[in-house]
Short mmCIF file of C-alpha atoms (C1' of nucleotides) in Angstrom, two decimals:
data_model
loop_
_atom_site.label_atom_id
_atom_site.label_comp_id
_atom_site.label_asym_id
_atom_site.label_seq_id
_atom_site.Cartn_x
_atom_site.Cartn_y
_atom_site.Cartn_z
CA MET A 16 14.55 5.75 -33.31
CA ILE A 17 11.14 4.20 -33.79
CA SER A 18 11.05 0.54 -34.64
CA LEU A 19 9.27 -1.06 -37.56
CA GLN A 20 7.14 -3.09 -35.19
CA GLN A 21 6.01 0.02 -33.41
CA LEU A 22 5.22 1.74 -36.70
CA GLU A 23 3.09 -1.20 -37.74
CA LYS A 24 1.35 -1.33 -34.40
CA GLU A 25 0.51 2.32 -34.29
CA ALA A 26 -0.18 3.19 -37.90
CA LYS A 27 -1.74 0.16 -39.55
CA PRO A 28 -5.29 -1.00 -38.94
CA ILE A 29 -5.86 -4.49 -37.64
CA GLN A 30 -7.08 -5.84 -40.98
CA THR A 31 -3.73 -5.38 -42.68
CA TYR A 32 -1.81 -6.55 -39.68
CA TYR A 33 -1.48 -10.19 -40.62
CA LYS A 34 0.69 -11.48 -43.44
CA SER A 35 -0.83 -14.14 -45.62
CA ALA A 36 2.31 -16.23 -45.34
CA THR A 37 1.34 -17.06 -41.79
CA TYR A 38 -1.53 -19.22 -42.78
CA SER A 39 0.41 -21.34 -45.24
CA LYS A 40 2.82 -22.14 -42.44
CA GLN A 41 -0.14 -23.25 -40.39
CA GLU A 42 -1.20 -25.67 -43.10
CA VAL A 43 2.20 -27.34 -42.92
CA SER A 44 1.93 -28.01 -39.23
CA TYR A 45 -1.52 -29.49 -39.60
CA PRO A 46 -0.96 -33.03 -40.89
CA GLU A 47 -4.24 -33.53 -42.69
CA ARG A 48 -5.57 -36.86 -43.73
CA ASP A 49 -7.84 -35.47 -46.45
CA ILE A 50 -6.93 -33.03 -49.15
CA PRO A 51 -8.00 -29.62 -47.82
CA THR A 52 -10.88 -28.12 -49.75
CA ASP A 53 -11.19 -24.39 -50.24
CA ALA A 54 -13.92 -24.37 -47.64
CA THR A 55 -11.86 -25.96 -44.88
CA PHE A 56 -8.88 -23.84 -45.83
CA HIS A 57 -10.86 -20.62 -45.55
CA TYR A 58 -12.41 -21.81 -42.34
CA LYS A 59 -9.03 -22.48 -40.82
CA GLU A 60 -7.69 -19.22 -42.12
CA LEU A 61 -10.58 -17.42 -40.49
CA ALA A 62 -10.22 -19.37 -37.27
CA ALA A 63 -6.51 -18.61 -37.10
CA LYS A 64 -7.22 -14.95 -37.68
CA LYS A 65 -9.78 -14.88 -34.90
CA HIS A 66 -7.38 -16.70 -32.67
CA SER A 67 -4.45 -14.39 -33.23
CA GLU A 68 -6.68 -11.36 -32.83
CA ALA A 69 -8.00 -12.64 -29.55
CA GLU A 70 -4.46 -13.28 -28.39
CA ARG A 71 -3.58 -9.77 -29.49
CA ARG A 72 -6.42 -8.34 -27.42
CA ARG A 73 -5.19 -10.31 -24.45
CA ARG A 74 -1.68 -8.93 -24.88
CA LEU A 75 -3.11 -5.46 -25.25
CA ARG A 76 -5.01 -5.79 -22.00
CA ILE A 77 -1.99 -7.04 -20.08
CA ASN A 78 0.31 -4.41 -21.56
CA GLY A 79 -2.21 -1.76 -20.60
CA GLN A 80 -1.92 -2.90 -17.02
CA TYR A 81 1.85 -2.69 -17.26
CA ALA A 82 1.54 0.87 -18.54
CA THR A 83 -0.71 1.76 -15.62
CA LEU A 84 1.70 0.21 -13.16
CA ARG A 85 4.56 2.20 -14.68
CA THR A 86 2.64 5.41 -14.01
CA ILE A 87 1.70 4.72 -10.39
CA LEU A 88 5.00 3.25 -9.24
CA PRO A 89 7.37 5.72 -7.57
CA ASN A 90 11.12 5.46 -8.14
CA LEU A 91 10.84 3.22 -11.19
CA VAL A 92 14.17 3.24 -13.00
CA LYS A 93 14.03 0.25 -15.33
CA THR A 94 10.74 -0.03 -17.16
CA ASP A 95 10.89 -3.53 -18.60
CA LYS A 96 8.20 -5.98 -17.55
CA ALA A 97 10.25 -7.98 -15.09
CA SER A 98 11.52 -4.84 -13.38
CA VAL A 99 8.01 -3.39 -13.23
CA LEU A 100 6.74 -6.53 -11.54
CA GLU A 101 9.72 -6.62 -9.20
CA GLU A 102 9.25 -3.00 -8.22
CA THR A 103 5.53 -3.59 -7.83
CA ILE A 104 6.12 -6.43 -5.41
CA LYS A 105 8.56 -4.35 -3.37
CA ASN A 106 6.10 -1.49 -3.35
CA VAL A 107 3.13 -3.56 -2.26
CA ARG A 108 5.12 -5.17 0.55
CA GLU A 109 6.44 -1.82 1.72
CA LEU A 110 3.01 -0.24 1.64
CA GLN A 111 1.46 -3.15 3.50
CA LYS A 112 4.16 -2.86 6.14
CA THR A 113 3.70 0.90 6.41
CA VAL A 114 -0.06 0.61 6.80
CA LYS A 115 0.36 -2.03 9.46
CA GLU A 116 2.84 0.13 11.36
CA LEU A 117 0.73 3.25 11.10
CA LYS A 118 -2.33 1.41 12.33
CA THR A 119 -0.35 -0.09 15.20
CA VAL A 120 1.00 3.33 16.14
CA GLY A 121 -2.55 4.66 16.01
CA ARG A 122 -3.75 1.89 18.30
CA ASP A 123 -0.86 2.33 20.68
CA ARG A 124 -1.35 6.06 20.89
CA HIS A 125 -5.02 5.54 21.50
CA LYS A 126 -4.33 3.06 24.22
CA CYS A 127 -1.57 5.06 25.79
CA GLU A 128 -2.75 8.63 25.61
CA PHE A 129 -6.47 8.62 25.61
CA PRO A 130 -8.60 8.33 28.68
CA ASN A 131 -10.03 4.84 28.85
CA GLU A 132 -13.76 4.29 28.50
CA VAL A 133 -13.89 2.23 31.67
CA ASN A 134 -12.51 3.22 35.01
CA GLU A 135 -8.93 2.11 35.42
CA LEU A 136 -6.40 2.25 38.18
CA ASN A 137 -2.88 0.96 37.98
CA LEU A 138 0.03 1.33 40.37
CA SER A 139 3.51 0.09 39.56
CA TYR A 140 7.01 0.59 40.85
CA SER A 141 9.05 2.61 38.43
CA ASN A 142 12.42 0.90 38.03
CA GLY A 143 14.68 3.44 39.67
CA ASP A 144 16.60 3.83 42.92
CA GLY A 145 14.36 6.38 44.62
CA GLY A 146 11.42 3.99 45.08
CA LEU A 147 9.24 5.86 42.60
CA VAL A 148 5.73 4.72 41.84
CA LYS A 149 3.87 5.35 38.65
CA ALA A 150 0.10 5.66 39.01
CA THR A 151 -2.19 5.54 36.01
CA LEU A 152 -5.83 6.29 36.44
CA SER A 153 -8.73 6.83 34.11
CA CYS A 154 -12.20 7.86 35.15
CA GLU A 155 -15.04 10.28 34.55
CA ASP A 156 -14.06 13.90 34.74
CA LYS A 157 -15.98 15.31 37.73
CA PRO A 158 -15.96 18.31 40.07
CA GLY A 159 -13.47 18.13 42.86
CA LEU A 160 -11.49 15.37 41.21
CA LEU A 161 -8.16 17.14 41.54
CA SER A 162 -8.83 17.91 45.19
CA ASP A 163 -9.87 14.32 45.84
CA ILE A 164 -6.71 12.98 44.22
CA GLY A 165 -4.67 15.47 46.22
CA ARG A 166 -6.30 14.29 49.44
CA ALA A 167 -5.62 10.67 48.57
CA LEU A 168 -1.96 11.43 47.96
CA ARG A 169 -1.68 13.42 51.16
CA SER A 170 -3.16 10.54 53.13
CA VAL A 171 -0.09 8.43 52.32
CA LYS A 172 2.36 11.32 52.56
CA ALA A 173 3.13 11.04 48.87
CA LYS A 174 4.88 13.70 46.85
CA VAL A 175 4.03 14.22 43.19
CA LEU A 176 7.09 14.51 40.98
CA LYS A 177 5.45 14.63 37.61
CA VAL A 178 1.94 14.77 36.20
CA GLU A 179 0.66 14.07 32.74
CA MET A 180 -3.03 14.36 32.11
CA ALA A 181 -5.52 14.46 29.32
CA THR A 182 -9.22 15.17 29.24
CA VAL A 183 -11.29 14.05 26.30
CA GLY A 184 -15.03 13.81 25.98
CA GLY A 185 -15.72 13.95 29.68
CA ARG A 186 -13.18 11.25 30.53
CA ILE A 187 -9.88 11.96 32.18
CA LYS A 188 -6.61 10.09 32.10
CA CYS A 189 -3.86 10.89 34.54
CA GLU A 190 -0.35 9.62 34.98
CA LEU A 191 1.37 10.44 38.26
CA LEU A 192 4.97 9.89 39.23
CA ILE A 193 4.93 9.58 43.00
CA GLN A 194 7.55 9.50 45.72
CA GLY A 195 7.51 9.48 49.48
CA PHE A 196 5.73 6.51 50.99
CA LYS A 197 7.63 3.46 52.09
CA GLY A 198 6.83 -0.22 51.66
CA ASN A 199 3.82 -2.04 50.35
CA GLU A 200 1.33 -0.88 52.95
CA GLY A 201 1.45 2.72 51.64
CA MET A 202 0.95 1.42 48.14
CA VAL A 203 -2.10 -0.58 49.16
CA MET A 204 -3.55 2.37 51.07
CA LEU A 205 -3.03 4.73 48.15
CA LYS A 206 -4.62 2.27 45.79
CA ARG A 207 -7.67 1.94 48.02
CA ALA A 208 -7.98 5.69 48.38
CA LEU A 209 -7.66 6.34 44.67
CA LYS A 210 -10.11 3.56 43.87
CA ILE A 211 -12.72 5.29 45.96
CA VAL A 212 -12.02 8.59 44.22
CA ILE A 213 -12.36 7.35 40.68
CA ASP A 214 -15.46 5.29 41.42
CA LYS A 215 -17.22 8.06 43.31
CA PRO A 216 -20.28 9.04 41.29
CA SER A 217 -20.40 12.63 40.08
CA LEU A 218 -23.41 14.82 40.74
CA PRO A 219 -25.75 15.09 37.73
CA GLY A 220 -26.16 18.30 35.73
CA ASN A 221 -22.64 19.46 36.25
CA TYR A 222 -21.24 18.82 32.77
CA GLY A 223 -19.11 21.75 31.68
CA LYS A 224 -18.32 22.81 35.21
CA LYS A 225 -16.34 19.78 36.14
CA ILE A 226 -13.06 21.55 36.51
CA CYS A 227 -13.44 24.36 38.96
CA PHE A 228 -11.52 27.41 37.83
CA TYR A 229 -12.78 29.51 40.69
CA LYS A 230 -10.65 27.99 43.37
CA MET B 2 -6.41 -33.12 -14.73
CA ILE B 3 -2.83 -32.23 -15.50
CA SER B 4 -2.06 -30.93 -18.96
CA LEU B 5 0.52 -32.30 -21.38
CA GLN B 6 2.32 -28.94 -21.37
CA GLN B 7 2.57 -28.99 -17.63
CA LEU B 8 3.86 -32.55 -17.66
CA GLU B 9 6.54 -31.61 -20.15
CA LYS B 10 7.49 -28.54 -18.20
CA GLU B 11 7.80 -30.31 -14.90
CA ALA B 12 9.15 -33.71 -15.81
CA LYS B 13 11.38 -33.35 -18.85
CA PRO B 14 14.87 -31.84 -18.74
CA ILE B 15 15.63 -28.81 -20.85
CA GLN B 16 17.61 -30.75 -23.43
CA THR B 17 14.60 -32.71 -24.61
CA TYR B 18 12.37 -29.68 -24.46
CA TYR B 19 12.80 -28.59 -28.08
CA LYS B 20 11.46 -30.53 -31.01
CA SER B 21 13.83 -30.87 -33.91
CA ALA B 22 11.07 -29.89 -36.30
CA THR B 23 11.34 -26.36 -35.01
CA TYR B 24 14.70 -25.76 -36.57
CA SER B 25 13.74 -26.99 -40.01
CA LYS B 26 10.86 -24.56 -39.89
CA GLN B 27 13.33 -21.87 -39.09
CA GLU B 28 15.39 -22.75 -42.13
CA VAL B 29 12.34 -22.22 -44.30
CA SER B 30 11.72 -18.76 -43.02
CA TYR B 31 15.37 -17.79 -43.49
CA PRO B 32 15.66 -17.05 -47.20
CA GLU B 33 19.32 -17.87 -47.68
CA ARG B 34 21.35 -16.73 -50.63
CA ASP B 35 23.96 -19.46 -50.26
CA ILE B 36 23.34 -23.13 -49.82
CA PRO B 37 23.59 -23.72 -46.07
CA THR B 38 26.60 -25.76 -45.09
CA ASP B 39 26.47 -28.07 -42.10
CA ALA B 40 28.53 -25.56 -40.16
CA THR B 41 26.16 -22.63 -40.65
CA PHE B 42 23.21 -24.91 -40.04
CA HIS B 43 24.56 -26.12 -36.75
CA TYR B 44 25.55 -22.62 -35.80
CA LYS B 45 22.05 -21.35 -36.44
CA GLU B 46 20.58 -24.31 -34.69
CA LEU B 47 22.71 -23.55 -31.69
CA ALA B 48 21.94 -19.84 -31.84
CA ALA B 49 18.23 -20.55 -32.02
CA LYS B 50 18.50 -22.88 -29.08
CA LYS B 51 20.32 -20.28 -27.01
CA HIS B 52 17.76 -17.73 -28.02
CA SER B 53 14.75 -19.79 -27.10
CA GLU B 54 16.34 -20.78 -23.84
CA ALA B 55 17.04 -17.17 -22.96
CA GLU B 56 13.47 -16.32 -23.77
CA ARG B 57 12.36 -19.19 -21.64
CA ARG B 58 14.38 -17.90 -18.71
CA ARG B 59 12.80 -14.50 -19.18
CA ARG B 60 9.33 -16.00 -19.11
CA LEU B 61 10.29 -17.97 -16.06
CA ARG B 62 11.40 -14.84 -14.25
CA ILE B 63 8.26 -12.95 -15.10
CA ASN B 64 6.03 -15.86 -14.15
CA GLY B 65 7.86 -16.09 -10.86
CA GLN B 66 6.91 -12.52 -10.15
CA TYR B 67 3.29 -13.32 -10.97
CA ALA B 68 3.41 -16.21 -8.53
CA THR B 69 4.78 -13.91 -5.85
CA LEU B 70 2.07 -11.36 -6.53
CA ARG B 71 -0.57 -14.04 -6.26
CA THR B 72 0.67 -14.90 -2.78
CA ILE B 73 0.82 -11.36 -1.39
CA LEU B 74 -2.45 -10.08 -2.84
CA PRO B 75 -5.43 -10.29 -0.51
CA ASN B 76 -8.88 -11.16 -1.87
CA LEU B 77 -7.59 -12.52 -5.16
CA VAL B 78 -10.35 -14.51 -6.82
CA LYS B 79 -9.27 -14.88 -10.44
CA THR B 80 -5.62 -15.82 -10.77
CA ASP B 81 -4.95 -15.25 -14.46
CA LYS B 82 -2.28 -12.71 -15.36
CA ALA B 83 -4.58 -9.88 -16.38
CA SER B 84 -6.63 -10.25 -13.21
CA VAL B 85 -3.50 -10.39 -11.07
CA LEU B 86 -2.25 -7.16 -12.61
CA GLU B 87 -5.67 -5.54 -12.26
CA GLU B 88 -5.93 -6.53 -8.63
CA THR B 89 -2.36 -5.39 -8.04
CA ILE B 90 -3.13 -1.95 -9.42
CA LYS B 91 -6.23 -1.66 -7.27
CA ASN B 92 -4.27 -2.79 -4.26
CA VAL B 93 -1.39 -0.37 -4.78
CA ARG B 94 -3.75 2.55 -5.25
CA GLU B 95 -5.76 1.62 -2.19
CA LEU B 96 -2.66 1.20 -0.06
CA GLN B 97 -1.22 4.51 -1.25
CA LYS B 98 -4.49 6.21 -0.38
CA THR B 99 -4.62 4.54 3.02
CA VAL B 100 -1.06 5.53 3.86
CA LYS B 101 -1.76 9.09 2.82
CA GLU B 102 -4.88 9.22 4.97
CA LEU B 103 -3.22 7.66 7.98
CA LYS B 104 -0.33 10.08 7.77
CA THR B 105 -2.71 13.00 7.43
CA VAL B 106 -4.73 11.83 10.40
CA GLY B 107 -1.51 11.51 12.37
CA ARG B 108 -0.48 15.04 11.47
CA ASP B 109 -3.92 16.47 12.20
CA ARG B 110 -4.14 14.76 15.54
CA HIS B 111 -0.73 16.01 16.44
CA LYS B 112 -1.63 19.51 15.42
CA CYS B 113 -5.02 19.51 17.04
CA GLU B 114 -4.51 17.68 20.28
CA PHE B 115 -1.00 18.28 21.37
CA PRO B 116 0.14 21.30 23.25
CA ASN B 117 2.02 23.59 20.93
CA GLU B 118 5.72 24.21 21.45
CA VAL B 119 5.25 27.96 21.35
CA ASN B 120 2.77 29.96 23.36
CA GLU B 121 -0.50 30.30 21.56
CA LEU B 122 -3.74 32.10 22.24
CA ASN B 123 -6.75 32.05 19.98
CA LEU B 124 -10.29 33.33 20.57
CA SER B 125 -13.07 32.79 18.09
CA TYR B 126 -16.83 33.00 18.07
CA SER B 127 -18.36 29.59 17.92
CA ASN B 128 -21.12 29.64 15.32
CA GLY B 129 -24.16 29.24 17.48
CA ASP B 130 -27.02 31.40 18.78
CA GLY B 131 -25.85 31.75 22.37
CA GLY B 132 -22.81 33.93 21.54
CA LEU B 133 -20.37 31.22 22.55
CA VAL B 134 -16.64 31.77 22.33
CA LYS B 135 -14.04 29.12 21.87
CA ALA B 136 -10.68 29.86 23.43
CA THR B 137 -7.60 27.82 22.60
CA LEU B 138 -4.43 28.36 24.55
CA SER B 139 -1.11 26.64 24.74
CA CYS B 140 1.66 27.50 27.14
CA GLU B 141 4.08 26.17 29.69
CA ASP B 142 2.51 24.19 32.48
CA LYS B 143 3.15 26.21 35.64
CA PRO B 144 1.91 26.46 39.23
CA GLY B 145 -1.23 28.47 39.69
CA LEU B 146 -2.13 28.28 36.01
CA LEU B 147 -5.66 27.04 36.61
CA SER B 148 -6.24 29.73 39.23
CA ASP B 149 -4.85 32.40 36.92
CA ILE B 150 -7.08 31.28 34.07
CA GLY B 151 -10.02 31.24 36.45
CA ARG B 152 -9.27 34.79 37.57
CA ALA B 153 -9.01 35.95 33.96
CA LEU B 154 -12.39 34.43 33.15
CA ARG B 155 -13.98 35.92 36.25
CA SER B 156 -12.69 39.36 35.30
CA VAL B 157 -14.95 39.37 32.24
CA LYS B 158 -17.82 37.58 33.97
CA ALA B 159 -17.39 34.59 31.72
CA LYS B 160 -18.89 31.18 32.40
CA VAL B 161 -17.08 28.03 31.34
CA LEU B 162 -19.34 25.53 29.56
CA LYS B 163 -16.78 22.97 28.55
CA VAL B 164 -13.10 22.30 29.04
CA GLU B 165 -10.76 20.02 27.17
CA MET B 166 -7.16 19.96 28.22
CA ALA B 167 -3.99 17.99 27.68
CA THR B 168 -0.62 18.16 29.37
CA VAL B 169 2.40 16.70 27.62
CA GLY B 170 6.05 17.18 28.40
CA GLY B 171 5.54 20.25 30.54
CA ARG B 172 3.38 22.01 27.98
CA ILE B 173 -0.33 22.44 28.35
CA LYS B 174 -3.06 22.85 25.79
CA CYS B 175 -6.49 23.98 26.80
CA GLU B 176 -9.72 24.47 24.89
CA LEU B 177 -12.45 26.43 26.63
CA LEU B 178 -16.02 26.93 25.56
CA ILE B 179 -17.07 30.22 27.14
CA GLN B 180 -20.34 32.09 27.58
CA GLY B 181 -21.40 35.20 29.42
CA PHE B 182 -19.72 38.36 28.26
CA LYS B 183 -21.31 40.62 25.71
CA GLY B 184 -19.79 42.38 22.70
CA ASN B 185 -16.28 42.79 21.48
CA GLU B 186 -14.92 44.69 24.46
CA GLY B 187 -15.23 41.63 26.72
CA MET B 188 -13.50 39.54 24.11
CA VAL B 189 -10.59 41.97 23.91
CA MET B 190 -10.31 42.18 27.69
CA LEU B 191 -10.32 38.40 28.04
CA LYS B 192 -7.69 38.03 25.37
CA ARG B 193 -5.47 40.58 27.11
CA ALA B 194 -5.89 38.89 30.48
CA LEU B 195 -5.20 35.41 29.11
CA LYS B 196 -2.20 36.67 27.20
CA ILE B 197 -0.67 37.89 30.43
CA VAL B 198 -1.37 34.55 32.08
CA ILE B 199 0.23 32.35 29.45
CA ASP B 200 3.26 34.59 29.06
CA LYS B 201 3.87 34.95 32.78
CA PRO B 202 7.18 33.25 33.56
CA SER B 203 7.06 30.32 35.95
CA LEU B 204 9.29 30.21 38.99
CA PRO B 205 12.40 28.08 38.52
CA GLY B 206 12.92 24.77 40.33
CA ASN B 207 9.27 23.91 40.48
CA TYR B 208 9.12 21.20 37.83
CA GLY B 209 6.95 18.36 39.03
CA LYS B 210 4.91 20.55 41.31
CA LYS B 211 3.30 22.63 38.64
CA ILE B 212 -0.18 21.39 39.27
CA CYS B 213 -1.02 21.90 42.88
CA PHE B 214 -2.97 19.00 44.26
CA TYR B 215 -2.95 20.37 47.80
CA LYS B 216 -5.37 23.23 47.17
"C1'" DA C 11 -18.36 -25.45 -30.42
"C1'" DA C 12 -16.38 -21.55 -29.12
"C1'" DT C 13 -13.77 -18.77 -26.20
"C1'" DG C 14 -9.97 -17.63 -23.12
"C1'" DA C 15 -5.56 -18.41 -20.94
"C1'" DC C 16 -0.95 -19.95 -21.39
"C1'" DA C 17 3.84 -21.44 -23.02
"C1'" DC C 18 6.45 -21.67 -26.76
"C1'" DG C 19 9.76 -20.43 -30.60
"C1'" DT C 20 10.83 -16.80 -33.60
"C1'" DG C 21 12.07 -12.32 -35.97
"C1'" DA C 22 13.11 -7.70 -34.87
"C1'" DC C 23 15.18 -4.22 -32.40
"C1'" DA C 24 18.29 -1.80 -28.81
"C1'" DC C 25 22.45 -1.19 -26.34
"C1'" DT D 29 29.74 -8.38 -31.35
"C1'" DG D 30 26.17 -10.74 -28.54
"C1'" DT D 31 22.77 -10.17 -24.98
"C1'" DG D 32 18.27 -8.97 -23.44
"C1'" DT D 33 13.50 -7.46 -24.34
"C1'" DC D 34 9.43 -7.38 -26.93
"C1'" DA D 35 5.32 -8.62 -30.05
"C1'" DC D 36 3.68 -11.97 -32.67
"C1'" DG D 37 1.27 -16.28 -34.32
"C1'" DT D 38 0.55 -20.84 -33.00
"C1'" DG D 39 -0.57 -25.31 -30.52
"C1'" DT D 40 -2.76 -26.94 -26.54
"C1'" DC D 41 -5.64 -27.27 -22.64
"C1'" DA D 42 -9.77 -26.02 -20.04
"C1'" DT D 43 -14.30 -24.19 -19.58
#
DNA sequence: AATGACACGTGACAC
DNA sequence: TGTGTCACGTGTCAT
């Protein structure tokens, strides 16, 4: 059922939108000292008309924004103004949180998975009973790297339990889970050996042949 | 400079908030058939009071939401209602777009970088003049894999220009940029050889020693 | 002076 | 029935 107000709003032009009775009411609330002439009356009538029309434009603008919000909000059940605003606030907060999380995840993944741009070497005891050591290294991808790492591990009698590696843009990142050497001295030796490996300069002109597939 | 309206709103209790003149005005606009008794007058007065107070609460609620929006919106210069709504709409749209993009990026990265869960082999001509071929393969990470791939490449006299690889959770993904063999027959042979390599079952009990560091 | 923003009370309508 | 929502015109303040 369409309301009378809606009919007026949609069908009638602006000129016929204001009832003349309105302006007489205005005269009552203006306690005038002088008797109002026709000129002042018409001026005030005109001013009031301008005023109400301006206010109407303002309402129209705001209500347009509400309409837009109603269209872009997901899961909007109640469509009254307060509910629209409430849902908007919830939505904005949720979106801001989501964006923040996604960006954080992106950063973390970048930090955790990607080979670092600077050489990096990190050894740490993995909290377990078997005295496992986790080694993280990041360096330039160069020929003989795997062999060099293997030699370094052999030099401390270390056994590799697990390897995760990634190569991107000529940089390599490697995570090793190591077992076999005892005490701190082995750790220090391994660290020294690996440090030498990752800092060893590669020969120039070998890009694209850095990993040797031919044994 | 604080306005009179603001002073009233903040300092005065609700009871003194309504001017008695309001209700006489209301009587004028109610064209009554019967002479209003004191009872009906007071009833209407009370009803009008309840009404205006309810409306006031509604306004209060809505304005509260505006205040909240003003606090959570970044880069808000104009703080009037229309501007708040406008900025809100822009913000919601931007956030929705950002979330969509971030999620897409996440999916794409996952699809493009991570080793696939099922074995995969794809050969395609890279659009260049040198007849380059891009090979993408994904399979279980197993001992001798690099040697096997190397043998397969050697069998078609292919030269490796560039390698990108990633190992995650026992699966390996490898992108090779290859040059050297001529025509379709080499391509078919390489594909067949690589297919055998990636589908070759690994020996059991070798997890953690899949990449041989000891030559 | 003129324009814009706001709160208010009010009549109308919906459930 | 009343209870809540809306559009409207108006008074007021600020620019």
